[in-house]
Coordinates of C-alpha atoms in Angstrom, one line a residue:
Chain A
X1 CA 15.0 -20.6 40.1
X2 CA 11.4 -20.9 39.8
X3 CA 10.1 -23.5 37.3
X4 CA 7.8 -21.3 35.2
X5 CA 10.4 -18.2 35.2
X6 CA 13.0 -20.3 33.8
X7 CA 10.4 -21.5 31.0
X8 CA 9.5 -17.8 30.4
X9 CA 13.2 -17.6 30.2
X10 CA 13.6 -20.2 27.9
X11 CA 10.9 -19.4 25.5
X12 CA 11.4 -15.7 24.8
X13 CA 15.4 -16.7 23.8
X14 CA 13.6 -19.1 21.9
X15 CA 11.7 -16.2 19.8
X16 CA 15.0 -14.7 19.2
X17 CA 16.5 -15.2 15.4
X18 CA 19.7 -16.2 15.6
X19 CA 20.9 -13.7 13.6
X20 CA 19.5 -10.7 16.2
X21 CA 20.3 -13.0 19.1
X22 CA 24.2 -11.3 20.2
X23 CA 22.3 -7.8 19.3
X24 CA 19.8 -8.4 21.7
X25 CA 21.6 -10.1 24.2
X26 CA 23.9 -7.1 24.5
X27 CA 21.2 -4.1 24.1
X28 CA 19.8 -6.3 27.6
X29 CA 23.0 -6.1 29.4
X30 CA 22.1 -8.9 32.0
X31 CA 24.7 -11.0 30.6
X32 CA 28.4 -10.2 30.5
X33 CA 30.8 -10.5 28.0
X34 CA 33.3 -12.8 29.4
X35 CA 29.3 -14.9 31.0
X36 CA 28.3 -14.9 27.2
X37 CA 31.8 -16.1 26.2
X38 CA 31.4 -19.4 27.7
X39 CA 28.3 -20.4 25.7
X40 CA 29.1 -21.4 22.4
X41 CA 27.2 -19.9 20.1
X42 CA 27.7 -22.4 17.0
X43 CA 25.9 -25.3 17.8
X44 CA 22.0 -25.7 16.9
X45 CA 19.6 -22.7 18.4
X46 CA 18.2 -25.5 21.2
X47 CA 21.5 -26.5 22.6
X48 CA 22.6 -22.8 22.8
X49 CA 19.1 -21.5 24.5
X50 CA 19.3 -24.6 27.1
X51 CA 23.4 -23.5 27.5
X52 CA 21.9 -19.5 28.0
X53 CA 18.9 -20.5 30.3
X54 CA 21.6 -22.7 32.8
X55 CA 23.7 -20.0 32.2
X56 CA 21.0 -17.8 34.0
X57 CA 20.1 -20.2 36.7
X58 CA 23.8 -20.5 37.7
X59 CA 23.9 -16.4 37.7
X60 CA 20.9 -16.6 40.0
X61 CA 23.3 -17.9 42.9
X62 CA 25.4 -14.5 42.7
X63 CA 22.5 -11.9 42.2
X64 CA 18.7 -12.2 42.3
X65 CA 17.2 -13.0 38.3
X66 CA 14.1 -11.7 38.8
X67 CA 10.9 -11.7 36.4
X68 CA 11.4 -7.9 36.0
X69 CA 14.8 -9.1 33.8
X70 CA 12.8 -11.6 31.9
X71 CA 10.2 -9.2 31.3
X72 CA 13.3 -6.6 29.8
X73 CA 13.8 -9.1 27.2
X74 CA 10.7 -9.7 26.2
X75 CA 10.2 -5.6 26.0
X76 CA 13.6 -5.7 23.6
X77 CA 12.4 -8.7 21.6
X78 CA 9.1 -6.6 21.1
X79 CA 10.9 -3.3 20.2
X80 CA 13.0 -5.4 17.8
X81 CA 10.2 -6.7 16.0
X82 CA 7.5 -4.1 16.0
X83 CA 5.7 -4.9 13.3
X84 CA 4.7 -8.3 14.5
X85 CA 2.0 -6.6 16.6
X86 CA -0.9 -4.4 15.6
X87 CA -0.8 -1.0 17.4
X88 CA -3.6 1.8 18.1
X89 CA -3.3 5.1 19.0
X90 CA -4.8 6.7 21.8
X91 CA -5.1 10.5 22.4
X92 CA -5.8 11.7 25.7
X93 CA -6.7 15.7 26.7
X94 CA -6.1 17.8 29.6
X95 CA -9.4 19.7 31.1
X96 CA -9.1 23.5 29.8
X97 CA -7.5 25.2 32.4
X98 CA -5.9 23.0 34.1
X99 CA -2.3 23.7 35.0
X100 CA 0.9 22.8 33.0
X101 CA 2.7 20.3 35.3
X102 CA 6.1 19.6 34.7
X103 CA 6.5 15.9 34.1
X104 CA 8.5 13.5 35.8
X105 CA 9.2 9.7 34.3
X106 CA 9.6 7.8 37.9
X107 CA 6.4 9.7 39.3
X108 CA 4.7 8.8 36.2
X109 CA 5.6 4.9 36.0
X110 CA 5.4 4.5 40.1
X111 CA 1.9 6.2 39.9
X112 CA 1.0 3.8 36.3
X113 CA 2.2 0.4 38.6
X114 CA 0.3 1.7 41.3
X115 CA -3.1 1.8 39.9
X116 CA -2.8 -1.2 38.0
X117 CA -1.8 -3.0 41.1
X118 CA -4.3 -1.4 43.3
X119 CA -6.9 -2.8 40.5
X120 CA -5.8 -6.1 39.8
X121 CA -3.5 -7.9 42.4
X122 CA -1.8 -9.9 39.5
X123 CA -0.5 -7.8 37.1
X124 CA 3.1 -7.6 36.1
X125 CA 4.3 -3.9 34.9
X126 CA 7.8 -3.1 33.3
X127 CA 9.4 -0.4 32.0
X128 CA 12.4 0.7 29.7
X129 CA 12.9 3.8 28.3
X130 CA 13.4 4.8 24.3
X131 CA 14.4 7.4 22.5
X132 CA 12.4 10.7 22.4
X133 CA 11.4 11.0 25.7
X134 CA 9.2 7.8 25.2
X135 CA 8.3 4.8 27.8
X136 CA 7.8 1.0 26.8
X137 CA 5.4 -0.6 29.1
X138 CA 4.9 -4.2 29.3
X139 CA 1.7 -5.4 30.9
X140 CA 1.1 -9.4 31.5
X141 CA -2.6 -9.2 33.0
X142 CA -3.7 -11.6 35.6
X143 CA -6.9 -11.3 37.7
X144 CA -7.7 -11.5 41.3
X145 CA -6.9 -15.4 41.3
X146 CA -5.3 -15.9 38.9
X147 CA -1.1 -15.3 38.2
X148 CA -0.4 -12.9 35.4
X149 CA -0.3 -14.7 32.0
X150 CA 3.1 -14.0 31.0
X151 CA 2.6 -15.1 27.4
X152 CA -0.2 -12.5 26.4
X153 CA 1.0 -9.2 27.1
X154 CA 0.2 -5.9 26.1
X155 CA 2.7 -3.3 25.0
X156 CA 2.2 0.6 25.9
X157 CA 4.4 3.1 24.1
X158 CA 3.4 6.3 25.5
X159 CA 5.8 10.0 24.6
X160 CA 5.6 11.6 27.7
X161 CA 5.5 15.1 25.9
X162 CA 3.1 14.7 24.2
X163 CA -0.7 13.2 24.6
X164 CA -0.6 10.1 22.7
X165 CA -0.1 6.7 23.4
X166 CA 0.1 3.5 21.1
X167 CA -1.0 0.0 22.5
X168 CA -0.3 -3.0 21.1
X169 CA -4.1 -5.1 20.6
X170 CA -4.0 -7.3 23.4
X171 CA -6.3 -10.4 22.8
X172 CA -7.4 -9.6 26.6
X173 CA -10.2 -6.4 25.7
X174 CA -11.3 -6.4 29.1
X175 CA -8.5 -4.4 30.7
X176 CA -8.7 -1.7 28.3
X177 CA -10.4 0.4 30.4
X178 CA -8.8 0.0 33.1
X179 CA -5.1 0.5 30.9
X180 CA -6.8 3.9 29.8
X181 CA -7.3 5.0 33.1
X182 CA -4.0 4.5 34.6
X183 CA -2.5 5.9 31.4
X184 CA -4.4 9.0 32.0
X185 CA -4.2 9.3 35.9
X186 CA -0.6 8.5 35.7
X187 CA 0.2 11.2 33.5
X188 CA -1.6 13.7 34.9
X189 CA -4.7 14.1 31.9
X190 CA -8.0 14.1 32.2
X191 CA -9.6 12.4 29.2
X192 CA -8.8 9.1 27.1
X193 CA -10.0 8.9 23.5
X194 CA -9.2 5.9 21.1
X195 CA -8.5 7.5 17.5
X196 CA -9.6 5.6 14.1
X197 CA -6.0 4.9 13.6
X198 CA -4.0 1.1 13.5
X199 CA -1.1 -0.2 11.8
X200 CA 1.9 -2.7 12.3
X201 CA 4.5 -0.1 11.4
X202 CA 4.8 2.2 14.7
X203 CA 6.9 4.4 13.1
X204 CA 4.4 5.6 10.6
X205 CA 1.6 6.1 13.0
X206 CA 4.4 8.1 15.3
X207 CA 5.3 9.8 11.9
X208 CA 1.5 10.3 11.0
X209 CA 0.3 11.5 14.1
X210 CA 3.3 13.8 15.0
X211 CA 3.2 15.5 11.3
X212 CA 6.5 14.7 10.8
X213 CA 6.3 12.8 7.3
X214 CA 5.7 15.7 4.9
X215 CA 9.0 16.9 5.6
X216 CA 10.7 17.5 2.5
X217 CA 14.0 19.7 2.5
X218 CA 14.5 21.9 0.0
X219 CA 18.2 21.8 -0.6
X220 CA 19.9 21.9 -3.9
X221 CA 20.3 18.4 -4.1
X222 CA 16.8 17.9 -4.6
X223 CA 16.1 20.3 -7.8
X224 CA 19.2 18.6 -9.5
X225 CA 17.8 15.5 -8.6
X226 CA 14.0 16.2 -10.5
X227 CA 16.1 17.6 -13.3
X228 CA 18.0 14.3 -13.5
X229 CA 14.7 12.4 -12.8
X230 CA 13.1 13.9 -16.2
X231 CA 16.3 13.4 -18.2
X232 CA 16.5 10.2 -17.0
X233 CA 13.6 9.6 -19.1
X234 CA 13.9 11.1 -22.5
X235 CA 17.0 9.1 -22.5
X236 CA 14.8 5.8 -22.2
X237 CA 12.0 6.7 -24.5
X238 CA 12.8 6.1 -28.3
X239 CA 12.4 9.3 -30.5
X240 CA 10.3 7.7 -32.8
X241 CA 7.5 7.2 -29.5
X242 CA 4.9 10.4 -29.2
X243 CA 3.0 10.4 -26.1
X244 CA 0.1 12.5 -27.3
X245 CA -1.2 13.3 -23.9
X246 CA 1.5 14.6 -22.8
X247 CA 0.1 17.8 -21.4
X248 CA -2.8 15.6 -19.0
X249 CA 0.7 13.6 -17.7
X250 CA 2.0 16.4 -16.7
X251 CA -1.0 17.6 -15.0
X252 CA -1.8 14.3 -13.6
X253 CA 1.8 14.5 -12.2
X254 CA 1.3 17.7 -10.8
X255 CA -1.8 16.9 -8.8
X256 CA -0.5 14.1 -7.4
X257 CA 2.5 15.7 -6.5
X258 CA 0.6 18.8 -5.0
X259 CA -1.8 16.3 -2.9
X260 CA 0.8 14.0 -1.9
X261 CA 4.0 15.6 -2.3
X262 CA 7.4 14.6 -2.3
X263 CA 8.3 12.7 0.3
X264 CA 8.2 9.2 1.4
X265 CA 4.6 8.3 2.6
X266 CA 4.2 7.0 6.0
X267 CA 3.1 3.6 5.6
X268 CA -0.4 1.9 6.4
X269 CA -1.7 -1.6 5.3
X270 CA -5.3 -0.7 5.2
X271 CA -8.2 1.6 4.8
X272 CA -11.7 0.5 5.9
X273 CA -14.7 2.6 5.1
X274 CA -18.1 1.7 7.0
X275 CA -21.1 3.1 4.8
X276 CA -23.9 3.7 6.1
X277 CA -25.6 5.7 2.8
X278 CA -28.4 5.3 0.9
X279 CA -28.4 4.4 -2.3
X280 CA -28.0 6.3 -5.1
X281 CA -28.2 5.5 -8.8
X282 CA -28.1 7.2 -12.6
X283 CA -30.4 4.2 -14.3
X284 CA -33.8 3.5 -13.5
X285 CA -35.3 3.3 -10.0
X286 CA -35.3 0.0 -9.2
X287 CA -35.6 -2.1 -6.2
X288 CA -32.6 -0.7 -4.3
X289 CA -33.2 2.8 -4.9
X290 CA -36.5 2.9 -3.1
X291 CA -35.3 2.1 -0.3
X292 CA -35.9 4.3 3.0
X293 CA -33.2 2.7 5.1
X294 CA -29.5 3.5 4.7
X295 CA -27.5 0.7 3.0
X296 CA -24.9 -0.4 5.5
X297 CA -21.7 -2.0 3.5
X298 CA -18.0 -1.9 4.3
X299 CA -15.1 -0.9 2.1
X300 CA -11.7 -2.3 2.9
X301 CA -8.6 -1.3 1.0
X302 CA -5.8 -3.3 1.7
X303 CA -2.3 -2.9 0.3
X304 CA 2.1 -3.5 1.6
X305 CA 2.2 0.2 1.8
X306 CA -1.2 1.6 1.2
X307 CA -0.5 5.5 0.3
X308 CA 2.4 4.4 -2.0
X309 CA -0.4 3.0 -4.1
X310 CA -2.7 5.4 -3.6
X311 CA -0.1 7.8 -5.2
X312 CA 0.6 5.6 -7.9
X313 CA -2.6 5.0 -9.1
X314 CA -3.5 8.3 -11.0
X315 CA -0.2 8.2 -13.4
X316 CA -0.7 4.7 -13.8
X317 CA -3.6 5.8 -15.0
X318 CA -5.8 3.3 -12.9
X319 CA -7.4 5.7 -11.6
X320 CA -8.3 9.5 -12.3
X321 CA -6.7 12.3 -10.9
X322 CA -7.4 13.8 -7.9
X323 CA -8.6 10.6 -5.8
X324 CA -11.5 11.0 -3.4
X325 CA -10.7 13.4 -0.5
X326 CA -12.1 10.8 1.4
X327 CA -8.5 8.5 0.4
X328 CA -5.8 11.5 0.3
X329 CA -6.9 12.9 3.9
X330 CA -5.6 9.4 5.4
X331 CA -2.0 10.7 6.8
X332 CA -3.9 14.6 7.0
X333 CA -6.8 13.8 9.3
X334 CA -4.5 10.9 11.2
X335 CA -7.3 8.4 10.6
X336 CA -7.6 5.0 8.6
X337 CA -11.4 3.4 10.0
X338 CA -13.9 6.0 8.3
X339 CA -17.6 6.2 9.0
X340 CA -19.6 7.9 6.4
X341 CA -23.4 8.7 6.7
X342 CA -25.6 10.6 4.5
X343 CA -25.3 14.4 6.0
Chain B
X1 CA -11.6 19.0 -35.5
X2 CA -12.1 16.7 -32.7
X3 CA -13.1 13.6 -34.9
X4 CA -9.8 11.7 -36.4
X5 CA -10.1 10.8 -40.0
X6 CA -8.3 8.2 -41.5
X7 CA -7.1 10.0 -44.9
X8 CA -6.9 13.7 -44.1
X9 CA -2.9 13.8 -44.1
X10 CA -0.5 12.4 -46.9
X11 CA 1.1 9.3 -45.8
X12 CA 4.8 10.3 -45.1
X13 CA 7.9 7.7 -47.1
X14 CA 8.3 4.6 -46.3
X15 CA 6.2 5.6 -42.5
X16 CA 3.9 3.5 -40.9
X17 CA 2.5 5.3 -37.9
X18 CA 0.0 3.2 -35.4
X19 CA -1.5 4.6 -32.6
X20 CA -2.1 2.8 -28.9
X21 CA -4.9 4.0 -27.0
X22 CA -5.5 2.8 -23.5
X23 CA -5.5 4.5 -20.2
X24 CA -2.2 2.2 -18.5
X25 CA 0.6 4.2 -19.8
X26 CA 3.0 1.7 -18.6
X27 CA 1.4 -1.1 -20.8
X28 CA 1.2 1.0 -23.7
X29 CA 5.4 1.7 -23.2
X30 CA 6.0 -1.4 -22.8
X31 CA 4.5 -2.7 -26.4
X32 CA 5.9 0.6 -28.0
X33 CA 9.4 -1.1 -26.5
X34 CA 9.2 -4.4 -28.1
X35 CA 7.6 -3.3 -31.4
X36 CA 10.1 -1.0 -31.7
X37 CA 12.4 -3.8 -31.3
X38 CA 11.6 -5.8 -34.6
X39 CA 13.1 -5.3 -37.5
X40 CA 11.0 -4.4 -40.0
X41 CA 11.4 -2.4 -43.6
X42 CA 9.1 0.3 -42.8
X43 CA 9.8 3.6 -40.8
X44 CA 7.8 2.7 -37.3
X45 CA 6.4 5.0 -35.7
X46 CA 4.6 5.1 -32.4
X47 CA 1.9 7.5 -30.2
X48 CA 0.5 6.7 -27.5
X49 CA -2.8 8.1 -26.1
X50 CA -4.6 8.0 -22.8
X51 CA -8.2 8.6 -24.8
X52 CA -9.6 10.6 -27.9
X53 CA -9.9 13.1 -28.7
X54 CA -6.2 13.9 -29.3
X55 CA -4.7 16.9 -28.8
X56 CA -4.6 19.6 -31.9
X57 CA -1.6 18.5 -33.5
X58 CA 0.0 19.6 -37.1
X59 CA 2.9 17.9 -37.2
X60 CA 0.7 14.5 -36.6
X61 CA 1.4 11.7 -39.2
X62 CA -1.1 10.0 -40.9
X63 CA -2.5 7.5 -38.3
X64 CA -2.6 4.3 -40.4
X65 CA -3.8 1.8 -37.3
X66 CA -5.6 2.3 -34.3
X67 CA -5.4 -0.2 -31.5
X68 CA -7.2 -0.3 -28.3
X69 CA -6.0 -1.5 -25.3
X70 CA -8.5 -2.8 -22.8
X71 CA -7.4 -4.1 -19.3
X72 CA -10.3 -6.7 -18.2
X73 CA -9.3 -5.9 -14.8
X74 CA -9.9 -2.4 -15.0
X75 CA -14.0 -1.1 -16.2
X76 CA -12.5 2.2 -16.1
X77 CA -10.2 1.4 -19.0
X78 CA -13.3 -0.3 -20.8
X79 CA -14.9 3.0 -20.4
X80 CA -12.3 5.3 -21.4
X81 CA -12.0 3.2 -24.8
X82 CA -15.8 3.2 -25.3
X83 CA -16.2 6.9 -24.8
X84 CA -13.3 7.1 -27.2
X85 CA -14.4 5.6 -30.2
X86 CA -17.1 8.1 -30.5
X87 CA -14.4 10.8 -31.8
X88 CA -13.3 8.2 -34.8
X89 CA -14.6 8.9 -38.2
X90 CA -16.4 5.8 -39.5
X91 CA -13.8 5.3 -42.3
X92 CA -11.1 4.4 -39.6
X93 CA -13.6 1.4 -38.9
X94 CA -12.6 -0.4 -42.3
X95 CA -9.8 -2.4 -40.9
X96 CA -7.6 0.3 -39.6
X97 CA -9.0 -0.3 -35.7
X98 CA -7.9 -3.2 -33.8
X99 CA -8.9 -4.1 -29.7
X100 CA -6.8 -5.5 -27.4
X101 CA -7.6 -7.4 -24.4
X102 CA -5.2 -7.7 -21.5
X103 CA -4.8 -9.6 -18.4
X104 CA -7.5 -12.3 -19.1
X105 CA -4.6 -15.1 -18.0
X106 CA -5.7 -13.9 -14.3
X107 CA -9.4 -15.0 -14.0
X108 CA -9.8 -14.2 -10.4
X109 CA -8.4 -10.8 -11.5
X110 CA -11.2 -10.1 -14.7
X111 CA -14.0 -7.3 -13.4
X112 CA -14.8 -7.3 -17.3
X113 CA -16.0 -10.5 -19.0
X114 CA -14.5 -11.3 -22.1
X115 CA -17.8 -11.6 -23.9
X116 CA -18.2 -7.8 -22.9
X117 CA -14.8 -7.1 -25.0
X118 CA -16.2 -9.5 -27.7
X119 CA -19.5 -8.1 -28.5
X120 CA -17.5 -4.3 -28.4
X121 CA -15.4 -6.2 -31.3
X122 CA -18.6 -7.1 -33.0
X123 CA -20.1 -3.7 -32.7
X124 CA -17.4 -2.0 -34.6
X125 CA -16.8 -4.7 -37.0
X126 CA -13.1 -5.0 -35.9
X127 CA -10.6 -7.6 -34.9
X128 CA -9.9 -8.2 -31.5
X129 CA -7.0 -9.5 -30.2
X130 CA -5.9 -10.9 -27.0
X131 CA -2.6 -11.1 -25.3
X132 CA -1.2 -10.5 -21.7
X133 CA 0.8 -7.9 -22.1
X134 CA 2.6 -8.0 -18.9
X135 CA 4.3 -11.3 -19.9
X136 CA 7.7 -10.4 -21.7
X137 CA 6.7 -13.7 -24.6
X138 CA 3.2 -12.6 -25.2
X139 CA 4.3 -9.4 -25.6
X140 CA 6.9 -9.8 -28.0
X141 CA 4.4 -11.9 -30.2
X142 CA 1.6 -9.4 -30.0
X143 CA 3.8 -7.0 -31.2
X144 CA 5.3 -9.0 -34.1
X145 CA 1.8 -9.6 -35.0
X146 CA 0.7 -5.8 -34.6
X147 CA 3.9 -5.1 -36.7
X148 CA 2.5 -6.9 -40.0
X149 CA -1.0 -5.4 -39.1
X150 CA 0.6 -2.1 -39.2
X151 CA 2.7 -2.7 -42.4
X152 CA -0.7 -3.9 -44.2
X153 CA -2.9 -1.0 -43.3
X154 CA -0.3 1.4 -44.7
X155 CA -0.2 -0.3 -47.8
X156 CA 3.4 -1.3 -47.7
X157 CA 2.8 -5.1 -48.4
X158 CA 2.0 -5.7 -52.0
X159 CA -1.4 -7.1 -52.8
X160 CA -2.8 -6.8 -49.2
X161 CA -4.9 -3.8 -48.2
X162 CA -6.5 -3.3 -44.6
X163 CA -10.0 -4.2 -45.9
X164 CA -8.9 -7.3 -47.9
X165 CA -7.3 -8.0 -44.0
X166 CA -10.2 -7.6 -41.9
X167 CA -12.7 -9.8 -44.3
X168 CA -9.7 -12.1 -44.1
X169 CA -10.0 -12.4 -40.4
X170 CA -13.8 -12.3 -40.4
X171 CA -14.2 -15.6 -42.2
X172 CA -12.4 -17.4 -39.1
X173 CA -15.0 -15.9 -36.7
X174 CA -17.1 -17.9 -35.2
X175 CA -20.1 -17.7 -37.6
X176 CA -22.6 -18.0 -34.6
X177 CA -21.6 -14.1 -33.7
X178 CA -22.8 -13.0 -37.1
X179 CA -25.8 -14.1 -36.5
X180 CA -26.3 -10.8 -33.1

């Protein structure tokens, strides 16, 4: 087997935690059961990866192990641990008019490899389906000269009903384009545009940009559960406590619950707000104020789960109720980078 | 109507009724909780408040101490509480008002100084106290501390009245702050 395959080998078992590694080894299905049998998987994580990688080389005598398997692994690995990567979202548009074509997945990823290839001689392109109709693509970029760096790859999860993709921020910017392009050749649209939306947690941006987060079943469960919820309370709070606002609480409660709702919000780690505004102030004109030229200053709002705390912050009374419209229309408008000018 | 007065209800037997005013609701429960938890001879009673002016209430005790919480990591609490104090009758301010100042453990944290909570004190000739609520200990000193307080401005400890209290507390001042 080729010296650097076998490394490539060896370092993406390496990645795996031993607690995911028989997970992942079986979702892959290179191995066997009775192959993974022979390695014995209680001694250090070292001497098991060197047992799995001359495992692999031994294979290589009976079928061919080519990079294509390696680079399977490294797709699973990837899907296991999603939020290790920071993904955007790209929407692309058909021309008005054009007709509906019915899609097929091997024309699509044939035509994708095709026009990265045609592009760039070294480039190595993978596929494995998901759930939902969706594609992974892994893409290690090389150039002209140079082999493909298997180490720095870029991830493309694109749901081929739908128009939007997500890629994972490859350090190498200058193949965006040309990923854009395929993407939008390959399946069949006519326009690429990068939205204002990033986060580690796939899942939210799929639930985000799909609208699939704000829905909240109304089945009986839930009305005994908000009666519970509120009884829940009076039990905890001594008689001999008087909230005296309690009519603002509720109303607080109410706005919050009417602006974000009931269910789980989707989550984000940050908000960043580029201001580009002139300056505006109640005291005296001073210095600042007369200013002609916008004031150009960014606003970054960073959190675990960003909307959760958003929510929270008008009942914990951090904040008044209702926020800005410029913070609630996060999961609404799909966006989480924000210009704002003076209109 | 909208302006509390300190004497406009009959004290009820044996009650002592204070009255926490700060916008984190979950800091003001959480004091209620542990000075609940003392024992103490008096009837205690607490309300809570988000700001002033309070809701039209009959059945309201007699409010015998006001306490307000400020967050120094919050200027929207700061302002809530100074906007506030302009619906309490002056009479209130003879040692039945006490301020709080939370969360000054966590410098890095503080968008108020403390001088700014200080001079506040100064203004309205009242005590101010300071004590990180969020830390279970703190807390249940504070509200040991805020017990007694309470007991003395409703006149339930012999030979100690609110205004004996706060000259008390004003002679260990630092004398250079009388002098603003």
């Amino acid at each position: 087997m080729d010296e650097t395959l076998a490394e490539f080998f060896r370092r993406t078992i390496l990645k795996i935690p031993m607690t995911e590694m028989m997970t992942i080894l079986k979702t892959w299905n290179f191995l066997s059961e009775n192959q993974l049998q022979t390695v014995n998987f209680r001694q250090r994580k070292e001497s098991i990866v060197q047992d799995l990688v001359l495992l692999l080389i031994n294979i290589e005598y009976h079928a061919t192990l080519r990079l294509n398997d390696a680079a399977h692994l490294d797709i699973i690995y990837t899907q296991f641990h999603r939020h290790q990567k920071i993904w955007d979202v790209f929407q692309m548009s058909k021309r008005p008019g054009d007709n509906i074509d019915l899609f097929d997945m091997e024309e699509f990823k044939s035509s994708f490899k095709k026009i990265l290839q045609r592009a760039l001689k070294n480039v190595t392109v993978s596929f494995r389906d998901a759930e939902e109709n969706s594609v992974w693509i892994r893409i290690a970029w090389g150039t002209q000269y140079k082999k493909p760096n298997q180490y720095k790859p870029a991830y493309v999860v694109y749901y081929s009903q739908t128009p939007y993709a997500f890629t994972s921020s490859s350090q190498l910017k200058s193949n965006l384009p040309l990923l854009g392009q395929a993407l939008t050749v390959a399946s069949k649209h006519h326009q690429i545009v990068k939205m204002d939306l990033r986060s580690r947690y796939l899942d939210s941006l799929k639930a985000i940009v799909f609208k699939q987060y704000n829905q909240s079943f109304e089945t009986h469960n839930s009305t005994t559960s908000l009666q519970e919820r509120s009884f829940g309370l009076d039990i905890n709070m001594d008689s001999r406590i008087i909230h005296e606002n309690k009519v603002e609480k509720e109303r607080v409660q109410r706005v919050t619950q009417e602006i974000f709702g009931d269910y789980p919000q989707p989550r984000l780690e940050f908000a960043q707000y580029k201001l580009e505004t002139k300056f505006k102030s109640d005291l005296n004109r001073g210095i600042l104020a007369e200013r002609e030229e916008p004031l150009r200053c960014l606003v970054k709002f960073s959190s675990p789960h960003l909307l959760e705390a958003l929510k929270s912050l008008a009942p914990a009374g951090i904040a008044d109720a209702p926020l800005s419209p410029l913070l609630t229309c996060i999961p609404n408008k799909g966006r989480n980078y924000f210009k704002i000018r003076d209109k | 109507m909208s302006v509390l007065r300190p004497l406009d209800r009959l004290p009820g037997l044996n009650t002592a009724t204070i009255l926490l005013v700060g916008t984190e609701d979950a800091l003001l429960q959480q004091l209620a909780d542990s000075m609940l938890k003392e024992d103490c001879t008096s009837e205690l009673k607490v309300h809570l408040a988000r700001s002033l002016p309070l809701p039209c209430s009959v059945n309201r005790p007699r409010i015998d101490l006001i306490v307000f919480v400020v967050n120094l990591h919050s200027k929207h609490s700061l302002q809530s509480v100074e906007e506030s104090l302009c619906h309490l009758d002056a009479a209130f301010f003879l040692g039945k008002v006490a301020f709080l100042a939370t969360g000054a453990g966590r410098d890095s944290h503080c968008s108020i100084h403390r001088n700014t909570v200080v001079k506040l004190a100064h203004t309205y000739r009242s005590p101010l106290l300071f004590c990180d609520l969020e830390i279970e200990d703190f807390r249940a000193a504070m509200a040991q501390r805020l017990v007694r307080l309470l007991q003395i401005c409703a006149g339930h400890v012999p030979g100690v009245s609110a205004l004996n209290l706060l000259s008390l507390l004003r002679g260990s001042e630092n004398p250079s702050l009388e002098d603003l």
